[in-house]
Tab-separated table of C-alpha atoms in Angstrom:
chain	number	residue	atom	x	y	z
A	1	MET	CA	83.795	84.306	169.070
A	2	LYS	CA	84.961	81.732	166.528
A	3	LYS	CA	82.744	83.342	163.876
A	4	ILE	CA	84.234	86.792	164.498
A	5	LEU	CA	87.759	85.401	164.351
A	6	LEU	CA	86.935	83.500	161.134
A	7	LEU	CA	85.334	86.623	159.618
A	8	ALA	CA	88.382	88.785	160.503
A	9	THR	CA	90.748	86.195	158.993
A	10	LEU	CA	88.731	86.090	155.778
A	11	ALA	CA	88.729	89.915	155.583
A	12	ILE	CA	92.509	90.094	156.011
A	13	PHE	CA	93.018	87.321	153.445
A	14	SER	CA	90.750	89.107	150.925
A	15	VAL	CA	92.603	92.431	151.284
A	16	THR	CA	95.978	90.688	150.916
A	17	ALA	CA	94.819	88.799	147.812
A	18	MET	CA	93.434	91.969	146.202
A	19	THR	CA	96.694	93.844	146.836
A	20	ALA	CA	98.747	91.024	145.311
A	21	GLN	CA	96.487	90.925	142.233
A	22	THR	CA	96.810	94.691	141.743
A	23	LYS	CA	100.616	94.475	141.912
A	24	THR	CA	100.617	91.548	139.470
A	25	LYS	CA	98.369	93.434	137.022
A	26	LYS	CA	100.617	96.507	137.183
A	27	ALA	CA	103.709	94.400	136.587
A	28	THR	CA	102.011	92.585	133.690
A	29	LYS	CA	100.982	95.901	132.121
A	30	ALA	CA	104.517	97.251	132.475
A	31	VAL	CA	105.973	94.176	130.764
A	32	ALA	CA	103.308	94.327	128.044
A	33	ALA	CA	104.045	98.011	127.478
A	34	LYS	CA	107.725	97.213	126.990
A	35	VAL	CA	106.911	94.406	124.564
A	36	GLU	CA	104.255	96.349	122.645
A	37	ALA	CA	106.132	99.636	122.539
A	38	PRO	CA	106.889	100.439	118.917
A	39	LYS	CA	110.528	100.082	118.078
A	40	THR	CA	112.101	103.244	116.845
A	41	ALA	CA	113.144	102.946	113.232
A	42	LYS	CA	116.762	103.424	112.283
A	43	THR	CA	115.717	106.463	110.353
A	44	PRO	CA	113.012	108.804	111.542
A	45	ALA	CA	110.371	109.830	109.035
A	46	ILE	CA	110.825	113.360	107.766
A	47	GLU	CA	108.549	115.989	106.329
A	48	GLY	CA	108.983	115.809	102.541
A	49	ALA	CA	110.998	113.275	100.572
A	50	GLY	CA	113.913	111.472	102.224
A	51	MET	CA	116.680	109.111	101.162
A	52	VAL	CA	118.505	106.685	103.459
A	53	PHE	CA	120.981	104.191	101.990
A	54	GLU	CA	121.572	100.655	103.276
A	55	ASN	CA	125.258	101.286	102.463
A	56	GLU	CA	126.827	104.474	101.193
A	57	THR	CA	129.992	102.630	100.138
A	58	ILE	CA	130.176	99.507	98.013
A	59	ASP	CA	133.425	97.602	98.383
A	60	TYR	CA	134.054	95.355	95.403
A	61	GLY	CA	136.925	93.780	97.284
A	62	THR	CA	139.649	92.212	95.163
A	63	ILE	CA	138.217	90.973	91.884
A	64	PRO	CA	139.677	89.516	88.690
A	65	HIS	CA	140.361	91.575	85.588
A	66	ASN	CA	137.190	91.984	83.450
A	67	ALA	CA	134.925	90.659	86.244
A	68	ASP	CA	131.279	91.727	86.505
A	69	GLY	CA	131.362	95.378	87.562
A	70	LYS	CA	127.644	95.778	88.255
A	71	ARG	CA	126.512	96.639	91.796
A	72	GLU	CA	123.474	98.332	93.394
A	73	PHE	CA	122.950	101.058	95.962
A	74	VAL	CA	119.669	100.310	97.767
A	75	PHE	CA	117.879	103.135	99.562
A	76	THR	CA	114.554	103.837	101.264
A	77	ASN	CA	112.369	106.924	101.049
A	78	ASN	CA	111.995	107.730	104.751
A	79	GLY	CA	109.898	110.813	104.067
A	80	ASN	CA	106.180	111.324	103.664
A	81	LYS	CA	106.301	112.532	100.026
A	82	PRO	CA	107.487	110.798	96.834
A	83	LEU	CA	111.244	110.882	96.210
A	84	VAL	CA	112.338	111.869	92.715
A	85	ILE	CA	115.897	111.095	91.614
A	86	GLU	CA	116.670	113.840	89.121
A	87	SER	CA	120.094	112.596	87.997
A	88	THR	CA	123.056	110.391	88.834
A	89	GLN	CA	126.607	111.138	87.690
A	90	GLY	CA	129.764	109.030	88.002
A	91	SER	CA	133.044	110.729	88.864
A	92	CYS	CA	134.577	109.482	85.610
A	93	GLY	CA	133.613	107.657	82.434
A	94	CYS	CA	134.534	104.305	83.967
A	95	THR	CA	131.697	104.585	86.500
A	96	VAL	CA	128.236	104.485	84.943
A	97	PRO	CA	125.187	104.805	87.248
A	98	THR	CA	121.535	104.162	86.365
A	99	THR	CA	118.799	106.511	87.525
A	100	PRO	CA	115.363	105.269	88.657
A	101	LYS	CA	112.755	106.688	86.273
A	102	ASP	CA	109.692	106.611	88.553
A	103	PRO	CA	109.239	108.426	91.891
A	104	ILE	CA	109.865	106.299	94.991
A	105	ALA	CA	106.811	106.277	97.268
A	106	PRO	CA	107.141	107.027	101.006
A	107	GLY	CA	108.468	103.925	102.777
A	108	ALA	CA	109.395	102.213	99.494
A	109	LYS	CA	112.851	101.070	98.444
A	110	GLY	CA	114.688	102.187	95.348
A	111	VAL	CA	117.847	101.103	93.560
A	112	ILE	CA	120.614	103.027	91.833
A	113	GLY	CA	122.692	100.665	89.722
A	114	VAL	CA	126.343	101.322	89.044
A	115	LYS	CA	128.700	99.631	86.619
A	116	TYR	CA	132.451	100.006	86.952
A	117	ALA	CA	134.737	99.243	83.994
A	118	THR	CA	136.743	96.318	85.367
A	119	ASP	CA	139.104	96.298	82.406
A	120	ARG	CA	141.307	98.745	84.349
A	121	VAL	CA	143.813	97.019	86.634
A	122	GLY	CA	144.633	98.300	90.134
A	123	ALA	CA	142.963	99.916	93.109
A	124	PHE	CA	140.107	102.336	92.550
A	125	THR	CA	137.825	104.646	94.502
A	126	LYS	CA	135.077	106.394	92.561
A	127	THR	CA	131.969	108.355	93.481
A	128	VAL	CA	128.422	108.708	92.229
A	129	THR	CA	126.622	112.011	92.800
A	130	ILE	CA	122.855	111.737	93.172
A	131	LYS	CA	120.602	114.766	92.729
A	132	SER	CA	117.079	114.480	94.109
A	133	ASN	CA	114.276	116.267	95.905
A	134	ALA	CA	115.320	114.721	99.272
A	135	VAL	CA	115.007	117.262	102.059
A	136	GLY	CA	118.409	118.379	103.305
A	137	GLN	CA	120.383	116.266	100.850
A	138	GLU	CA	119.508	117.467	97.382
A	139	SER	CA	122.970	116.284	96.347
A	140	LYS	CA	124.241	113.017	97.843
A	141	VAL	CA	127.578	111.314	97.123
A	142	VAL	CA	128.051	107.547	97.427
A	143	THR	CA	131.287	105.628	96.846
A	144	ILE	CA	132.531	102.464	95.161
A	145	LYS	CA	135.972	101.027	95.747
A	146	GLY	CA	138.020	97.913	95.202
A	147	THR	CA	141.021	96.392	93.499
A	148	ILE	CA	141.186	94.764	90.076
A	149	LEU	CA	143.816	92.044	89.728
A	150	PRO	CA	145.933	91.786	86.577
A	151	ASP	CA	145.545	88.726	84.394
A	152	ALA	CA	147.712	85.815	85.472
A	153	PRO	CA	150.762	85.519	83.230
A	154	ALA	CA	150.295	82.856	80.597
A	155	ALA	CA	152.527	79.853	81.001
A	156	THR	CA	155.123	79.721	78.254
A	157	PRO	CA	155.614	76.329	76.720
A	158	ALA	CA	159.012	74.790	77.270
A	159	ALA	CA	161.340	74.766	74.293
A	160	PRO	CA	161.668	71.335	72.758
A	161	GLN	CA	164.868	69.602	73.685
A	162	THR	CA	167.083	68.192	70.982
A	163	LYS	CA	169.078	65.000	71.283
A	164	SER	CA	172.815	65.333	70.881
């Protein structure tokens, strides 16, 4: 009788242990799936060439007169074909962009430089139009803005005083 009771206890214990292990394995797999699941990119890959900018507006902030006016628009080709920048055009002569010469490979980053003439005092908002083979955005407009401070007035020397 003791042997039968011992055998039944062992059988119940074995079934309980196997059930607990199965639940633990399922929970572990679920957690692993959440951890290993690929994160969705900010920008989905597209068929053809694509262009996604880190920032579509560059804010110079408030800068001194004749400060360095060079900035860069950084972008990524989120497509599966090379991106070709055909041209870049500033909205006026005071905004001069540079065009990448070589195609940007899929997944690679590219840079469009822009130089603003900081010899002009006051607030400004200018655009750069980019023409490319990017699917759905063959013409893309990005913006620069800021304020150029006037030169500080020069201190005038005090007139010499005469003794009376």
